[in-house]
Short mmCIF file of C-alpha atoms in Angstrom, two decimals:
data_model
loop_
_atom_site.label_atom_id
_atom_site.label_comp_id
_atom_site.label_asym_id
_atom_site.label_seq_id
_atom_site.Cartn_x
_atom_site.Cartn_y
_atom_site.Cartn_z
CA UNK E 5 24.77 25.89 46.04
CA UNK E 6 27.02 28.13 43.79
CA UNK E 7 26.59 28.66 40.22
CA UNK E 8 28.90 26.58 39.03
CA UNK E 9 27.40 23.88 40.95
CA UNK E 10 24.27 24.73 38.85
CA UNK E 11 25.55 24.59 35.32
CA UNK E 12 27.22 21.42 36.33
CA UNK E 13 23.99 20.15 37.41
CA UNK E 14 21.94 21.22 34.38
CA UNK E 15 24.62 20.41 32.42
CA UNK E 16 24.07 16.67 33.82
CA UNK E 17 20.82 16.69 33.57
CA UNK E 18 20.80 17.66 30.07
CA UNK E 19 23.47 14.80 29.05
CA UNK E 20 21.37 12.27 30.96
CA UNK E 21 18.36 13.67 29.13
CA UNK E 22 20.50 13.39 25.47
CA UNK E 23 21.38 9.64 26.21
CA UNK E 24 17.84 8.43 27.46
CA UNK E 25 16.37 10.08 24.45
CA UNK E 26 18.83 8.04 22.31
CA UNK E 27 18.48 4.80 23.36
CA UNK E 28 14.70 5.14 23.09
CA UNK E 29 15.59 5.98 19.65
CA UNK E 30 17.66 3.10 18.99
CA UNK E 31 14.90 1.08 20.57
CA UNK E 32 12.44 2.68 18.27
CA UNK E 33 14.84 1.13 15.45
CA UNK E 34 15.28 -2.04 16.64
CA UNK E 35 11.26 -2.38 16.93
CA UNK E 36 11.35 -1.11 13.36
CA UNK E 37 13.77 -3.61 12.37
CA UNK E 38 11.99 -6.49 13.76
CA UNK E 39 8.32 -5.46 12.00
CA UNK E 40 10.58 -5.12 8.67
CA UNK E 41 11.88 -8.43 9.18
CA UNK E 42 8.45 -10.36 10.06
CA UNK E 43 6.87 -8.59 7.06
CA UNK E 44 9.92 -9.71 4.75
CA UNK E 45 8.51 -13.00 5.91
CA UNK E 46 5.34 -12.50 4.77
CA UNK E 47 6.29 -11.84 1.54
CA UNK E 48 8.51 -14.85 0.84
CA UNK E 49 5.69 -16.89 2.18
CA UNK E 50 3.14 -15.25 -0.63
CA UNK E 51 6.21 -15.28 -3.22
CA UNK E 52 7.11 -18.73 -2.68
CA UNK E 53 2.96 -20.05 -3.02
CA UNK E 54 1.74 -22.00 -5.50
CA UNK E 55 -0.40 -18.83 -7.37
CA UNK E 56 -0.47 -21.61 -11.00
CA UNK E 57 -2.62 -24.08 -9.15
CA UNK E 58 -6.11 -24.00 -10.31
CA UNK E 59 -8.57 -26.48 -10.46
CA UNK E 60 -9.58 -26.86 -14.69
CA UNK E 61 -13.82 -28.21 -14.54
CA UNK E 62 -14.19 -30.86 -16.88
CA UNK E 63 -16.78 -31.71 -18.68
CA UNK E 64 -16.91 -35.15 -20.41
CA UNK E 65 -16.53 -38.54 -18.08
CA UNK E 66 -13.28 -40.01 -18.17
CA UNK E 67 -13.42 -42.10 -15.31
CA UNK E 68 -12.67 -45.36 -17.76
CA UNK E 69 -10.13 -46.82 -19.98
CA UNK E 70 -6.32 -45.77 -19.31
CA UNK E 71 -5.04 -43.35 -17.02
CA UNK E 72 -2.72 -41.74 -19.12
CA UNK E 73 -1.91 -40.64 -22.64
CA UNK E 74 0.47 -39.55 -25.78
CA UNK E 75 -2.21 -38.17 -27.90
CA UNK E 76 -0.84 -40.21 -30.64
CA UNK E 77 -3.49 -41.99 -33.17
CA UNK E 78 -1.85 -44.53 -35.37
CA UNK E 79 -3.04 -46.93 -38.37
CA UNK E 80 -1.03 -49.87 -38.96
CA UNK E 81 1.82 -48.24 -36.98
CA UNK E 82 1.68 -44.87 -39.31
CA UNK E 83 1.22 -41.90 -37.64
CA UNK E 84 -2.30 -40.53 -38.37
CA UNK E 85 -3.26 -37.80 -36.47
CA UNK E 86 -2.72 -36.60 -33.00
CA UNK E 87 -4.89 -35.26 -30.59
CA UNK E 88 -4.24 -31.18 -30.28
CA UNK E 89 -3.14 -30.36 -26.36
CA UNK E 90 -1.77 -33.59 -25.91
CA UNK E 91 2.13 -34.28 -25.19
CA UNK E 92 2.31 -35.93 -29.07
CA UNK E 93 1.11 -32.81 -30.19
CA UNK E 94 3.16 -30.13 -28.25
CA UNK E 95 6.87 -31.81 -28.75
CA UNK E 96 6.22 -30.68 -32.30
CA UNK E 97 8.47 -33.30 -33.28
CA UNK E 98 6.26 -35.82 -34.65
CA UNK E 99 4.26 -35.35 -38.12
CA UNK E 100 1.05 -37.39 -39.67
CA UNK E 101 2.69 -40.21 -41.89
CA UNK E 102 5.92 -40.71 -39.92
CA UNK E 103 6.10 -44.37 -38.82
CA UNK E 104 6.79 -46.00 -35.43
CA UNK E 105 9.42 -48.20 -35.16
CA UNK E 106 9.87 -48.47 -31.48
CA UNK E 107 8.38 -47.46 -28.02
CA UNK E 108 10.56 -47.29 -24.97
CA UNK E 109 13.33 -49.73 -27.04
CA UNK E 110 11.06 -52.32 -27.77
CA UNK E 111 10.03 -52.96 -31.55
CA UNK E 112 6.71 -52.00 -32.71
CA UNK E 113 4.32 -55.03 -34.20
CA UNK E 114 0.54 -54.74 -33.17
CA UNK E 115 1.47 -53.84 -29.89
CA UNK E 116 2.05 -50.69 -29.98
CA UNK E 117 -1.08 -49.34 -28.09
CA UNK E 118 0.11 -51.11 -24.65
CA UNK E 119 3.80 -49.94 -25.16
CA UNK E 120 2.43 -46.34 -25.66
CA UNK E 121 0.55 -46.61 -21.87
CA UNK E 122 3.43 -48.14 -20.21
CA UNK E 123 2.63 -48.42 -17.05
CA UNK E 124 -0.02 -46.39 -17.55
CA UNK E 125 0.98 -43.40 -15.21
CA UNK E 126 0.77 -39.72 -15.69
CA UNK E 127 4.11 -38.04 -15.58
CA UNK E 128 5.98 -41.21 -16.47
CA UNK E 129 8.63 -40.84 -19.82
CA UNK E 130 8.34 -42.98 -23.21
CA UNK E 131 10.58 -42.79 -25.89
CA UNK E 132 9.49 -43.02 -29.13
CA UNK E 133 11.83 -44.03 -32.37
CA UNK E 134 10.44 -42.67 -35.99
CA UNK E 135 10.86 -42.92 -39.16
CA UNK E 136 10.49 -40.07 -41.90
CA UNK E 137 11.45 -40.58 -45.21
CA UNK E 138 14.45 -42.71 -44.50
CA UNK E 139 15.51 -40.76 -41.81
CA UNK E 140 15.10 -42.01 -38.01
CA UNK E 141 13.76 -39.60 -35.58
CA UNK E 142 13.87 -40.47 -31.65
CA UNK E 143 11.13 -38.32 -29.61
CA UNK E 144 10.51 -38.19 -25.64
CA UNK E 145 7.12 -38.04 -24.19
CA UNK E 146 6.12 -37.17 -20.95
CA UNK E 147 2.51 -39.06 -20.33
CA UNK E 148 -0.26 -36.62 -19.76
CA UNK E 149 -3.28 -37.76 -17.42
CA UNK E 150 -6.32 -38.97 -19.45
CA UNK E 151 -8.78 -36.42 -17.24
CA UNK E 152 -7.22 -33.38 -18.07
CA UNK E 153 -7.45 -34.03 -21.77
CA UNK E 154 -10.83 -35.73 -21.94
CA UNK E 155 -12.60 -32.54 -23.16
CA UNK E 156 -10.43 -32.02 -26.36
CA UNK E 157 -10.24 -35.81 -27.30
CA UNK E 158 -14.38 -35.87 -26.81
CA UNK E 159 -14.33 -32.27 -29.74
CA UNK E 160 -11.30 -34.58 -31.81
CA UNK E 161 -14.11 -37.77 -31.67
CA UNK E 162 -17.00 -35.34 -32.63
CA UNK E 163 -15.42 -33.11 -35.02
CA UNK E 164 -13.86 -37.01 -37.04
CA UNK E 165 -17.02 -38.39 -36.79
CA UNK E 166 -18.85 -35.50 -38.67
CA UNK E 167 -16.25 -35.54 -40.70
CA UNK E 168 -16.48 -38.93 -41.65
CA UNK E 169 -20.57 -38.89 -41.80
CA UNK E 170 -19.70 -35.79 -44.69
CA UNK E 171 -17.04 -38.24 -46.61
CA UNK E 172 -19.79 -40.88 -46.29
CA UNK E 173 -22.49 -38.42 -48.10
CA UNK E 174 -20.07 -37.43 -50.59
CA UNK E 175 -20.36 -33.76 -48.94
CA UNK E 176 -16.55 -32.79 -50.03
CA UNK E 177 -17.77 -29.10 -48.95
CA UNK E 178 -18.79 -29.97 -45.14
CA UNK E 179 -15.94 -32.35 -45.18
CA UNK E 180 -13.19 -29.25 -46.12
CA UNK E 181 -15.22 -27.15 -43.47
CA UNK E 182 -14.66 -29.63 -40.93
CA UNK E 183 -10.78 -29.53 -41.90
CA UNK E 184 -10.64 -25.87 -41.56
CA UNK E 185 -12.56 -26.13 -38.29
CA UNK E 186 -10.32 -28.31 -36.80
CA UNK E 187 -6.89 -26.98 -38.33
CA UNK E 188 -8.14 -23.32 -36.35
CA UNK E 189 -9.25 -25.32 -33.51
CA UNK E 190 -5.60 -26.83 -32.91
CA UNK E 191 -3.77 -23.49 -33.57
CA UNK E 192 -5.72 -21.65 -31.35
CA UNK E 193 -5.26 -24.40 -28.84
CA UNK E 194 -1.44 -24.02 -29.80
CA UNK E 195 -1.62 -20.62 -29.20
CA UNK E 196 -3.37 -21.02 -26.00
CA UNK E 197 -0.62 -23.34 -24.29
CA UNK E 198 2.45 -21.10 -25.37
CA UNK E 199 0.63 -18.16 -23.79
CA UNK E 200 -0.43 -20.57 -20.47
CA UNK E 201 3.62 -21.18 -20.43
CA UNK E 202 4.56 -17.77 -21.01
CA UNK E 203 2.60 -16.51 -18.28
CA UNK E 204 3.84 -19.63 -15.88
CA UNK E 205 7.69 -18.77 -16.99
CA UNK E 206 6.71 -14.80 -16.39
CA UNK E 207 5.34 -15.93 -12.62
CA UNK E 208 8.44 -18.12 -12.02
CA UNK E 209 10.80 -15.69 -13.13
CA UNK E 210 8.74 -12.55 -10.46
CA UNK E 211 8.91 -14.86 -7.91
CA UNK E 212 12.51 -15.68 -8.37
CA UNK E 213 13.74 -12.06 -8.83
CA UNK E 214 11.15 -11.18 -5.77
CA UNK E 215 12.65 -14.30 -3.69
CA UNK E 216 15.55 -12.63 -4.34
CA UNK E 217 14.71 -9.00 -3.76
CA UNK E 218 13.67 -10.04 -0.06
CA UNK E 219 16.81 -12.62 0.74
CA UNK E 220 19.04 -8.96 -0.07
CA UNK E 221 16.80 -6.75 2.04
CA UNK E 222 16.84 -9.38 4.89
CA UNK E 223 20.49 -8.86 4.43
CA UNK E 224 20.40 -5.30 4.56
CA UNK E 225 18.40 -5.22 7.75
CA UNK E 226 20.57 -7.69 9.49
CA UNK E 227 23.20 -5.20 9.19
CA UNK E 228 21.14 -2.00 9.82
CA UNK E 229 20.23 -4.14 13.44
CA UNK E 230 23.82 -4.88 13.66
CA UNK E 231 24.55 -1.29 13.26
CA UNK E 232 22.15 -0.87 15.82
CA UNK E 233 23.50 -3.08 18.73
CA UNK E 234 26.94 -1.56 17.80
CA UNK E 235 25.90 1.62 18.56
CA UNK E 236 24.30 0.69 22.20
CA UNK E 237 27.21 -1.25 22.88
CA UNK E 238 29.28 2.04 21.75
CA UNK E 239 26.90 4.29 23.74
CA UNK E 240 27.38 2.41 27.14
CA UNK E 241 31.01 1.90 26.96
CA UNK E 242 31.08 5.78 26.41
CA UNK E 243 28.81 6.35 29.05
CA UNK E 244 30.88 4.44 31.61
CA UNK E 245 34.19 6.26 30.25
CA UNK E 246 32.51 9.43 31.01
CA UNK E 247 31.65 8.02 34.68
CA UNK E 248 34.83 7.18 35.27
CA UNK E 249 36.38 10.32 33.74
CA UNK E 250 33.92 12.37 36.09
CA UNK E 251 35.43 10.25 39.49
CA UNK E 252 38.78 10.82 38.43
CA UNK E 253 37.81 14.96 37.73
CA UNK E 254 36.06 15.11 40.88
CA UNK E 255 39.13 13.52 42.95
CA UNK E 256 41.26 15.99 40.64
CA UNK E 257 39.28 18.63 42.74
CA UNK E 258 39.28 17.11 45.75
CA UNK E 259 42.69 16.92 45.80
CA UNK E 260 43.46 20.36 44.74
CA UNK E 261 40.72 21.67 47.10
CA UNK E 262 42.91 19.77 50.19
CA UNK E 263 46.32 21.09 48.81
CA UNK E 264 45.07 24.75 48.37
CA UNK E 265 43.85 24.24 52.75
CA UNK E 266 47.13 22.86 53.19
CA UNK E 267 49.00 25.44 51.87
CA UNK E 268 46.67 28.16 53.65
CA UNK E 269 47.20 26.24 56.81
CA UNK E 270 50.97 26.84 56.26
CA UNK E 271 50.88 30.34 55.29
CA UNK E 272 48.39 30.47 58.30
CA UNK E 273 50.93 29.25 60.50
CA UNK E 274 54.36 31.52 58.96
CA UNK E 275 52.32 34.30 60.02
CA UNK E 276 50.87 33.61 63.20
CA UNK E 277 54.56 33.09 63.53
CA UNK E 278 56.15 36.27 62.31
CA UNK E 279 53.17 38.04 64.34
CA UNK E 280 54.19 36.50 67.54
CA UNK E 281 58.06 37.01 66.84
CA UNK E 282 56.76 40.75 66.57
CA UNK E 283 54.94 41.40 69.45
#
């Protein structure tokens, strides 16, 4: 074998070695790709959980009387107080004093407490028409389930009945305690539902931007394994370019090999030729 037949070799051998080492390699990425894309997966599952679902304990029996409620207490169809969590309370629309003039279009006589329940199902709209010093006001209500606001209506019942055992003794001090007590009761209940919604509209808004975050990455790897194929595609239609560029050089040689005999057959032959025209 001569030399040159050995570089050619090693040269081969080398270039074999260079594109077996790079299709591992894109391999490698495509493996990568596909773990990236199962964890992106993963994430959009956890993102797209229900992480505000929690079970509230309560603590006072409600298993009786309605289903649902406003939170709204009226006398005589006057507003007279409303119960603080409830959906009366939270629309902070409605005021003690205003008067109820209708309930889901019907007019208000001494029916009013069966209008207010409806159908008496949580979740359900009512819409309420008021009036406030000549001025109607029309309010929608989204009935909350009687269970979940059994705790604060049992503290409203306690703290109205001490109240009203104080205005009973003439105890005008206990009685303005108990006002105070449940005027800070209600605003820190206030206060406790805007920051529950804050924090719900701060989760919604993460999982929205993270939703988001992982749709665009998804995208980004769809194109990086695009890329990828591209290049194998690329790499093997190079590959068989340079196989078919190597027949082509090697019959290139052949050729030239079988014209260089030729000729040295001729020149061979002139002078065997002159030689014998010599002699």
């Amino acid at each position: 074998m001569t030399k040159a037949s050995e570089r050619r070799d090693s040269g081969s051998s080398e270039k074999f070695a260079a594109e077996l080492e790079g299709a591992l390699h894109i391999k490698e990425q495509e493996e990568l790709i596909a773990q990236c894309e199962e964890q992106c997966k993963i994430i959009l599952e956890l993102v797209d959980s229900d992480v505000l679902s929690v079970e509230t304990e309560h603590f006072t029996d409600a298993n009786h009387g309605s289903r649902s409620t406003v939170g709204l207490m009226v006398k005589e169809n006057i507003v007279d107080n409303m119960l603080t969590g409830a959906p009366a309370a939270m629309c902070k629309k409605i005021n003690k004093g205003d008067k109820v003039l209708q309930v889901d279009g019907q007019d208000v006589k001494d029916n009013i407490i069966s209008l207010l329940l409806g159908a008496d199902i949580p979740g359900t709209r009512v819409e309420v028409k008021l009036l406030r010093a000549g001025a109607e006001i029309e309010v929608v209500l989204v009935r909350a389930c009687t269970v979940d606001l059994a705790d604060k209506r049992m503290m409203f019942k306690m703290f109205t009945q001490t109240k009203d055992i104080s205005v009973q003794k003439e105890d005008t001090k206990l009685a303005g305690l108990i006002d105070q007590i449940i005027d800070l009761w209600t605003k820190m209940l206030d206060a406790d539902q805007v920051h529950d919604e804050t924090i719900c509209k701060n989760v919604e808004n993460m999982q929205a931007e993270a939703d988001l975050t992982v749709r665009t990455l998804r995208e980004l790897l769809a194109r990086l394994h695009a890329i990828a194929l591209s290049a194998v595609a690329s790499a093997a239609e190079i590959a068989s370019q340079e196989s078919e560029l190597f027949k082509e050089l090697s019959q290139c040689k052949l050729d030239i090999v079988q014209l260089q005999v030729h000729s040295l057959n001729g020149l061979l032959v002139c002078m065997h030729t002159r030689i014998y025209m010599y002699t």
